[in-house]
């Protein structure tokens, strides 16, 4: 069996999909369930039909295109990613994992290969959080990570509920049916650009992802007491911003002290009230984002932050309240899928780097219900979510070849 990737065709399809956009080229904007997104979905379905794949869509618009295996009752081998794009994005994030997977399937078909397990391309709905404020809606629902009750409460900035919007877009089936049954997939592989600089820096074309980091985010409110910047003397102060400053450093220290490079903590928002030059800050809002590849370690960092907050509050006479906004568990990739990817790289003499996915992807959620791993392609300067995002045609073709080889191995 000789697998040959049709690089010109794959590239022309990436360009064609990039042209279906609400932003002017080279930028790509494709927000879920907008007319542009629906146009892109229709375009993709035609490409899948041309490859003689059997198409199914669920109630949230996740699109499945299946190459039926000789033993169609067996669990399928899944692959795919997303085609929605944040405002002013590039053309490779997600798309490479969808069109690369389609080309991988076509390359296997051309090689004369016949899978025993079905091979299924999956295009996830709303990986990006742009419209509904939460990412990976499709894969969360497929894996049962997002409850239907919570999904029904999601609204876009115009006040339209997810339920209304998906129905208007033509996806009217029952929400309940989205969750995949147990053992639906034998394995799942997602091809994706790295969105970081490591592969390029190391001059290694491919990365085999061994774990996916995940964030927990906190909204922290610090209530002190305000007052005149001249009249309130230092012994009487309960300055909320000074307390916030201590807490921000405690958050940074908690990540540094974990002893693992994979632990990171960031305070990205600090809002100060009333925000006047001659007024003692009475209230501060902070957000903290704490990420790790290990849930226990991340939880310990959260605990350390909580303890520090209590100590600062007591010492400074302020009230500190923190609210957990989100806490997805990180994932370890499946050894069997990591092995299949690694062996496929070796078979084609392609160097690869075992690595951590610092961003999270649909695979994080699919890993809850299927043995999952990811394959990364180098991207220029690590740029992503911007119009100059770029992966070389050669690297895209290499990733697609390794994906095809891996799908063949897993589907036998
Ligand atoms: Zn992506």
Short mmCIF file of C-alpha atoms and ligand atoms in Angstrom, two decimals:
data_model
loop_
_atom_site.label_atom_id
_atom_site.label_comp_id
_atom_site.label_asym_id
_atom_site.label_seq_id
_atom_site.Cartn_x
_atom_site.Cartn_y
_atom_site.Cartn_z
CA UNK A 1 0.00 0.00 0.00
CA UNK A 2 1.48 3.31 -1.06
CA UNK A 3 -0.22 6.36 0.43
CA UNK A 4 0.20 9.53 -1.59
CA UNK A 5 -1.19 12.83 -0.38
CA UNK A 6 -2.51 15.10 -3.11
CA UNK A 7 -0.84 18.23 -1.81
CA UNK A 8 -2.06 20.64 -4.55
CA UNK A 9 -5.66 19.52 -4.07
CA UNK A 10 -5.46 19.81 -0.28
CA UNK A 11 -3.96 23.30 -0.52
CA UNK A 12 -6.54 24.46 -3.03
CA UNK A 13 -9.27 23.25 -0.70
CA UNK A 14 -7.72 25.13 2.24
CA UNK A 15 -7.75 28.26 0.05
CA UNK A 16 -11.32 27.63 -1.10
CA UNK A 17 -12.55 27.27 2.48
CA UNK A 18 -10.60 30.38 3.54
CA UNK A 19 -12.48 32.33 0.88
CA UNK A 20 -15.76 31.56 2.65
CA UNK A 21 -15.23 34.25 5.25
CA UNK A 22 -16.74 37.39 6.74
CA UNK A 23 -13.35 39.10 6.79
CA UNK A 24 -11.28 40.26 3.88
CA UNK A 25 -8.42 37.94 2.86
CA UNK A 26 -6.00 36.94 4.22
CA UNK A 27 -8.08 37.19 7.41
CA UNK A 28 -10.75 34.58 8.04
CA UNK A 29 -13.84 35.09 10.17
CA UNK A 30 -16.37 32.28 10.39
CA UNK A 31 -18.62 32.39 13.41
CA UNK A 32 -20.80 29.40 14.16
CA UNK A 33 -24.26 29.32 12.54
CA UNK A 34 -23.80 32.55 10.59
CA UNK A 35 -24.70 32.36 6.87
CA UNK A 36 -20.97 32.13 6.16
CA UNK A 37 -20.53 29.17 8.50
CA UNK A 38 -23.51 27.44 6.89
CA UNK A 39 -22.04 28.07 3.45
CA UNK A 40 -18.73 26.56 4.58
CA UNK A 41 -20.55 23.52 6.00
CA UNK A 42 -22.42 23.01 2.72
CA UNK A 43 -19.16 23.30 0.79
CA UNK A 44 -17.51 20.73 3.07
CA UNK A 45 -20.39 18.29 2.73
CA UNK A 46 -20.07 18.35 -1.05
CA UNK A 47 -16.35 17.52 -0.70
CA UNK A 48 -17.27 14.60 1.58
CA UNK A 49 -19.92 13.37 -0.84
CA UNK A 50 -17.36 13.46 -3.65
CA UNK A 51 -15.28 11.09 -1.53
CA UNK A 52 -18.34 8.79 -1.24
CA UNK A 53 -18.58 9.29 2.52
CA UNK A 54 -21.85 8.76 4.37
CA UNK A 55 -22.88 12.00 6.05
CA UNK A 56 -24.81 12.50 9.26
CA UNK A 57 -25.41 15.68 11.25
CA UNK A 58 -26.52 15.83 14.86
CA UNK A 59 -28.75 18.34 16.64
CA UNK A 60 -25.93 20.78 17.28
CA UNK A 61 -24.47 20.54 13.79
CA UNK A 62 -21.55 18.22 14.48
CA UNK A 63 -21.00 16.68 11.06
CA UNK A 64 -19.90 13.05 10.64
CA UNK A 65 -18.67 11.74 7.29
CA UNK A 66 -18.04 8.03 7.37
CA UNK A 67 -16.06 5.68 5.17
CA UNK A 68 -17.79 2.47 6.07
CA UNK A 69 -15.45 -0.35 7.02
CA UNK A 70 -15.79 -4.00 6.06
CA UNK A 71 -17.01 -4.76 9.59
CA UNK A 72 -19.41 -1.87 9.97
CA UNK A 73 -20.57 -2.98 13.43
CA UNK A 74 -17.17 -2.29 14.97
CA UNK A 75 -16.50 1.04 16.66
CA UNK A 76 -15.20 3.61 14.18
CA UNK A 77 -11.82 5.29 14.09
CA UNK A 78 -12.50 9.02 14.30
CA UNK A 79 -10.55 12.01 13.07
CA UNK A 80 -11.38 15.67 12.64
CA UNK A 81 -11.38 19.16 14.04
CA UNK A 82 -13.32 22.41 13.52
CA UNK A 83 -13.86 24.95 10.75
CA UNK A 84 -15.24 27.86 12.76
CA UNK A 85 -12.81 30.74 13.12
CA UNK A 86 -12.63 33.66 15.54
CA UNK A 87 -12.84 37.19 14.10
CA UNK A 88 -9.74 38.06 12.08
CA UNK A 89 -8.22 34.60 12.30
CA UNK A 90 -6.03 32.65 9.89
CA UNK A 91 -6.88 29.81 7.55
CA UNK A 92 -5.22 26.81 9.23
CA UNK A 93 -6.50 26.52 12.81
CA UNK A 94 -8.97 23.62 12.81
CA UNK A 95 -9.23 23.57 9.02
CA UNK A 96 -6.02 21.55 8.60
CA UNK A 97 -7.52 18.88 10.85
CA UNK A 98 -10.73 18.69 8.82
CA UNK A 99 -9.45 18.99 5.26
CA UNK A 100 -6.26 17.06 6.14
CA UNK A 101 -8.44 14.25 7.47
CA UNK A 102 -10.56 14.29 4.33
CA UNK A 103 -7.45 14.11 2.16
CA UNK A 104 -6.04 11.35 4.40
CA UNK A 105 -9.20 9.32 3.73
CA UNK A 106 -9.02 9.98 -0.01
CA UNK A 107 -5.33 9.04 -0.06
CA UNK A 108 -6.18 5.73 1.63
CA UNK A 109 -8.99 5.15 -0.87
CA UNK A 110 -6.61 5.80 -3.78
CA UNK A 111 -4.03 3.43 -2.29
CA UNK A 112 -6.49 0.56 -2.48
CA UNK A 113 -6.74 0.24 1.30
CA UNK A 114 -10.00 -1.08 2.76
CA UNK A 115 -10.62 -0.39 6.45
CA UNK A 116 -12.13 -3.02 8.72
CA UNK A 117 -13.32 -0.44 11.26
CA UNK A 118 -15.14 2.48 9.66
CA UNK A 119 -13.10 5.68 9.44
CA UNK A 120 -15.08 8.77 10.31
CA UNK A 121 -14.34 12.42 9.70
CA UNK A 122 -15.90 14.59 12.40
CA UNK A 123 -16.33 18.33 12.06
CA UNK A 124 -17.08 19.74 15.49
CA UNK A 125 -19.50 22.61 15.98
CA UNK A 126 -18.34 25.79 17.73
CA UNK A 127 -14.86 24.95 18.92
CA UNK A 128 -14.29 28.68 19.31
CA UNK A 129 -16.09 30.45 22.15
CA UNK A 130 -16.78 33.59 20.06
CA UNK A 131 -20.54 33.39 19.84
CA UNK A 132 -21.71 31.63 22.98
CA UNK A 133 -18.85 32.42 25.35
CA UNK A 134 -17.82 28.81 25.80
CA UNK A 135 -15.56 26.78 23.53
CA UNK A 136 -15.91 23.23 22.22
CA UNK A 137 -19.70 23.14 22.47
CA UNK A 138 -19.94 20.28 19.97
CA UNK A 139 -17.37 18.03 21.62
CA UNK A 140 -18.59 18.88 25.13
CA UNK A 141 -22.06 17.69 24.16
CA UNK A 142 -20.76 14.61 22.34
CA UNK A 143 -18.84 13.58 25.43
CA UNK A 144 -21.53 14.57 27.93
CA UNK A 145 -19.19 17.13 29.51
CA UNK A 146 -21.74 19.92 29.07
CA UNK A 147 -25.18 19.22 30.49
CA UNK A 148 -28.18 19.81 28.26
CA UNK A 149 -29.54 22.12 30.91
CA UNK A 150 -26.41 24.28 30.75
CA UNK A 151 -26.37 24.13 26.94
CA UNK A 152 -29.95 25.36 26.78
CA UNK A 153 -29.00 28.40 28.88
CA UNK A 154 -26.30 29.52 26.45
CA UNK A 155 -27.05 32.77 24.65
CA UNK A 156 -25.17 34.89 22.13
CA UNK A 157 -24.58 38.61 22.64
CA UNK A 158 -27.87 39.42 20.88
CA UNK A 159 -29.77 37.31 23.40
CA UNK A 160 -30.52 34.44 21.00
CA UNK A 161 -30.35 31.07 22.70
CA UNK A 162 -28.20 28.29 21.31
CA UNK A 163 -31.38 26.28 20.93
CA UNK A 164 -33.03 28.95 18.73
CA UNK A 165 -29.92 29.58 16.71
CA UNK A 166 -29.23 25.94 15.91
CA UNK A 167 -32.85 25.36 14.90
CA UNK A 168 -32.78 28.38 12.64
CA UNK A 169 -29.60 26.97 11.10
CA UNK A 170 -31.48 23.79 10.27
CA UNK A 171 -30.45 21.53 13.13
CA UNK A 172 -33.73 20.70 14.76
CA UNK A 173 -33.26 17.16 16.07
CA UNK A 174 -33.42 16.40 19.79
CA UNK A 175 -30.51 17.73 21.87
CA UNK A 176 -30.62 14.52 23.92
CA UNK A 177 -29.38 12.49 20.97
CA UNK A 178 -26.07 14.36 20.61
CA UNK A 179 -24.16 12.47 23.30
CA UNK A 180 -22.30 9.58 21.71
CA UNK A 181 -22.89 6.06 23.01
CA UNK A 182 -20.11 4.25 24.86
CA UNK A 183 -17.51 2.66 22.55
CA UNK A 184 -18.63 4.73 19.59
CA UNK A 185 -14.98 5.34 18.68
CA UNK A 186 -12.20 2.80 18.88
CA UNK A 187 -9.78 5.71 18.72
CA UNK A 188 -9.73 9.39 17.81
CA UNK A 189 -6.91 11.42 16.22
CA UNK A 190 -6.95 15.18 15.70
CA UNK A 191 -4.52 16.86 13.33
CA UNK A 192 -3.89 20.52 14.23
CA UNK A 193 -1.37 23.29 13.83
CA UNK A 194 0.76 23.66 16.94
CA UNK A 195 -0.23 27.31 17.67
CA UNK A 196 3.09 27.62 19.49
CA UNK A 197 6.74 28.01 18.44
CA UNK A 198 8.38 24.80 19.69
CA UNK A 199 8.36 22.67 16.53
CA UNK A 200 9.66 25.49 14.38
CA UNK A 201 12.35 26.32 16.94
CA UNK A 202 13.48 22.70 17.12
CA UNK A 203 13.21 22.34 13.30
CA UNK A 204 11.00 19.28 13.75
CA UNK A 205 7.97 19.12 11.44
CA UNK A 206 5.58 17.12 13.61
CA UNK A 207 4.54 16.86 17.23
CA UNK A 208 2.82 13.90 18.85
CA UNK A 209 0.70 15.21 21.69
CA UNK A 210 0.95 13.21 24.90
CA UNK A 211 -1.24 15.39 27.12
CA UNK A 212 -3.59 18.34 26.81
CA UNK A 213 -3.46 21.06 29.43
CA UNK A 214 -6.68 22.59 30.63
CA UNK A 215 -7.54 25.77 32.45
CA UNK A 216 -9.47 26.57 35.57
CA UNK A 217 -10.57 30.17 35.75
CA UNK A 218 -11.55 32.24 38.73
CA UNK A 219 -13.26 35.59 39.09
CA UNK A 220 -12.03 37.19 42.28
CA UNK A 221 -13.63 40.18 43.96
CA UNK A 222 -11.81 42.09 46.66
CA UNK A 223 -13.86 44.50 48.77
CA UNK A 224 -11.98 46.96 50.91
CA UNK A 225 -12.95 50.44 51.94
CA UNK A 226 -12.58 53.53 49.84
CA UNK A 227 -12.01 57.06 50.94
CA UNK A 228 -10.10 60.26 50.35
CA UNK A 229 -6.48 59.65 49.34
CA UNK A 230 -5.40 62.44 51.66
CA UNK A 231 -7.75 62.16 54.57
CA UNK A 232 -7.60 58.45 55.39
CA UNK A 233 -4.30 57.81 57.12
CA UNK A 234 -2.31 54.65 56.53
CA UNK A 235 -3.17 52.81 59.78
CA UNK A 236 -6.87 53.07 58.89
CA UNK A 237 -6.68 51.79 55.36
CA UNK A 238 -8.23 48.70 53.81
CA UNK A 239 -7.02 49.29 50.26
CA UNK A 240 -8.45 46.66 47.95
CA UNK A 241 -5.85 47.24 45.23
CA UNK A 242 -2.95 46.69 47.63
CA UNK A 243 -4.61 43.43 48.68
CA UNK A 244 -5.07 42.53 44.99
CA UNK A 245 -1.39 43.23 44.33
CA UNK A 246 -0.40 40.78 47.05
CA UNK A 247 -2.84 38.22 45.73
CA UNK A 248 -1.61 38.56 42.14
CA UNK A 249 1.93 37.82 43.29
CA UNK A 250 0.68 34.93 45.43
CA UNK A 251 -1.01 33.48 42.33
CA UNK A 252 2.21 33.79 40.33
CA UNK A 253 4.21 32.24 43.16
CA UNK A 254 1.78 29.35 43.54
CA UNK A 255 2.46 28.28 39.94
CA UNK A 256 6.22 28.80 40.25
CA UNK A 257 6.26 26.78 43.45
CA UNK A 258 4.52 23.76 41.90
CA UNK A 259 7.90 22.67 40.58
CA UNK A 260 6.48 21.61 37.19
CA UNK A 261 6.99 23.54 33.95
CA UNK A 262 3.45 22.64 32.94
CA UNK A 263 1.90 24.66 35.75
CA UNK A 264 1.04 28.21 34.70
CA UNK A 265 -1.07 30.88 36.35
CA UNK A 266 -2.07 34.24 34.94
CA UNK A 267 -4.04 37.21 36.17
CA UNK A 268 -5.29 38.77 32.95
CA UNK A 269 -7.87 41.25 34.20
CA UNK A 270 -7.64 43.77 37.02
CA UNK A 271 -10.47 46.27 37.30
CA UNK A 272 -10.16 48.94 39.97
CA UNK A 273 -13.07 50.94 41.44
CA UNK A 274 -13.64 53.77 41.54
CA UNK A 275 -10.43 54.32 39.57
CA UNK A 276 -9.68 57.90 40.54
CA UNK A 277 -6.28 59.37 41.30
CA UNK A 278 -7.28 60.72 44.69
CA UNK A 279 -9.48 57.86 45.85
CA UNK A 280 -8.51 54.72 47.75
CA UNK A 281 -9.58 51.68 45.69
CA UNK A 282 -12.64 50.20 47.36
CA UNK A 283 -13.15 47.23 45.08
CA UNK A 284 -11.10 45.18 42.62
CA UNK A 285 -12.11 42.46 40.18
CA UNK A 286 -9.44 40.01 39.06
CA UNK A 287 -9.58 37.01 36.79
CA UNK A 288 -7.09 34.21 37.19
CA UNK A 289 -6.39 31.43 34.70
CA UNK A 290 -4.58 28.40 36.11
CA UNK A 291 -3.49 25.65 33.73
CA UNK A 292 -1.77 22.35 34.06
CA UNK A 293 -1.55 18.93 32.48
CA UNK A 294 -2.14 17.31 35.84
CA UNK A 295 -5.45 17.83 37.60
CA UNK A 296 -4.19 17.06 41.10
CA UNK A 297 -1.35 19.55 40.78
CA UNK A 298 -3.70 22.19 39.39
CA UNK A 299 -6.09 21.61 42.27
CA UNK A 300 -3.22 22.03 44.73
CA UNK A 301 -2.37 25.38 43.15
CA UNK A 302 -6.01 26.43 43.47
CA UNK A 303 -5.87 25.43 47.12
CA UNK A 304 -2.70 27.47 47.68
CA UNK A 305 -4.35 30.50 46.10
CA UNK A 306 -7.41 30.07 48.30
CA UNK A 307 -5.23 29.89 51.43
CA UNK A 308 -3.24 32.96 50.38
CA UNK A 309 -6.47 34.87 49.74
CA UNK A 310 -7.75 34.07 53.21
CA UNK A 311 -4.50 35.19 54.83
CA UNK A 312 -4.38 38.45 52.84
CA UNK A 313 -8.03 39.18 53.63
CA UNK A 314 -7.47 38.65 57.34
CA UNK A 315 -4.28 40.68 57.50
CA UNK A 316 -5.64 43.62 55.51
CA UNK A 317 -9.22 43.62 56.74
CA UNK A 318 -10.74 43.20 53.29
CA UNK A 319 -13.20 40.64 51.96
CA UNK A 320 -12.00 38.35 49.17
CA UNK A 321 -14.53 36.29 47.30
CA UNK A 322 -13.64 33.95 44.47
CA UNK A 323 -15.98 32.29 42.01
CA UNK A 324 -14.97 29.31 39.89
CA UNK A 325 -15.96 30.16 36.31
CA UNK A 326 -14.72 27.03 34.64
CA UNK A 327 -12.58 24.02 35.49
CA UNK A 328 -12.05 21.52 32.71
CA UNK A 329 -9.87 18.58 33.62
CA UNK A 330 -6.66 18.12 31.62
CA UNK A 331 -6.25 14.93 29.61
CA UNK A 332 -3.53 12.36 29.12
CA UNK A 333 -3.53 11.06 25.55
CA UNK A 334 -4.04 7.35 24.95
CA UNK A 335 -0.78 5.33 24.72
CA UNK A 336 -2.18 3.15 21.89
CA UNK A 337 -2.94 6.19 19.73
CA UNK A 338 0.35 7.90 20.63
CA UNK A 339 2.11 4.67 19.58
CA UNK A 340 0.22 4.48 16.29
CA UNK A 341 1.16 8.09 15.49
CA UNK A 342 4.80 7.60 16.50
CA UNK A 343 5.13 4.44 14.42
CA UNK A 344 3.58 6.15 11.41
CA UNK A 345 6.12 8.98 11.72
CA UNK A 346 8.97 6.46 11.91
CA UNK A 347 7.64 4.50 8.96
CA UNK A 348 7.94 7.63 6.82
CA UNK A 349 11.27 8.72 8.36
CA UNK A 350 9.70 11.83 9.81
CA UNK A 351 11.15 13.28 12.96
CA UNK A 352 8.62 14.13 15.67
CA UNK A 353 8.56 15.71 19.09
CA UNK A 354 6.44 14.30 21.93
CA UNK A 355 4.75 17.38 23.33
CA UNK A 356 2.06 18.92 25.49
CA UNK A 357 -0.84 20.77 23.93
CA UNK A 358 -0.94 24.06 25.84
CA UNK A 359 -4.13 25.15 24.16
CA UNK A 360 -7.14 22.94 24.49
CA UNK A 361 -9.02 21.38 21.65
CA UNK A 362 -12.06 19.22 20.94
CA UNK A 363 -9.76 16.27 21.62
CA UNK A 364 -9.70 17.24 25.30
CA UNK A 365 -13.39 16.35 25.52
CA UNK A 366 -13.35 13.41 23.10
CA UNK A 367 -10.59 11.91 25.25
CA UNK A 368 -13.27 11.42 27.95
CA UNK A 369 -15.09 8.91 25.73
CA UNK A 370 -12.44 7.49 23.40
CA UNK A 371 -8.71 6.76 23.32
CA UNK A 372 -7.45 10.01 21.82
CA UNK A 373 -4.23 11.70 20.74
CA UNK A 374 -3.26 14.63 18.55
CA UNK A 375 -0.74 15.29 15.81
CA UNK A 376 0.72 18.80 15.59
CA UNK A 377 2.14 20.53 12.53
CA UNK A 378 4.71 23.31 12.90
CA UNK A 379 3.37 26.79 12.31
CA UNK A 380 5.38 29.90 11.52
CA UNK A 381 6.51 31.85 14.60
CA UNK A 382 3.87 29.96 16.56
CA UNK A 383 1.32 32.49 15.28
CA UNK A 384 -2.33 31.52 15.45
CA UNK A 385 -5.68 33.29 15.70
CA UNK A 386 -4.33 36.00 13.39
CA UNK A 387 -4.37 36.48 9.61
CA UNK A 388 -0.66 35.71 9.15
CA UNK A 389 -1.04 32.25 10.67
CA UNK A 390 0.92 29.92 8.37
CA UNK A 391 1.88 26.27 8.04
CA UNK A 392 3.99 25.18 5.07
CA UNK A 393 2.41 23.03 2.34
CA UNK A 394 5.12 20.42 2.96
CA UNK A 395 4.36 20.19 6.67
CA UNK A 396 0.61 20.02 6.05
CA UNK A 397 1.21 17.20 3.57
CA UNK A 398 3.52 15.41 6.04
CA UNK A 399 0.92 15.66 8.79
CA UNK A 400 -1.76 14.38 6.43
CA UNK A 401 0.41 11.44 5.38
CA UNK A 402 1.10 10.44 8.99
CA UNK A 403 -2.59 10.84 9.79
CA UNK A 404 -3.52 8.56 6.87
CA UNK A 405 -0.98 5.95 7.94
CA UNK A 406 -2.27 6.14 11.53
CA UNK A 407 -5.92 5.80 10.47
CA UNK A 408 -4.96 2.77 8.37
CA UNK A 409 -3.17 1.15 11.30
CA UNK A 410 -5.97 1.85 13.79
CA UNK A 411 -8.77 0.74 11.46
CA UNK A 412 -7.35 -2.70 10.63
ZN1 LIG B 1 -8.37 24.93 16.70
#
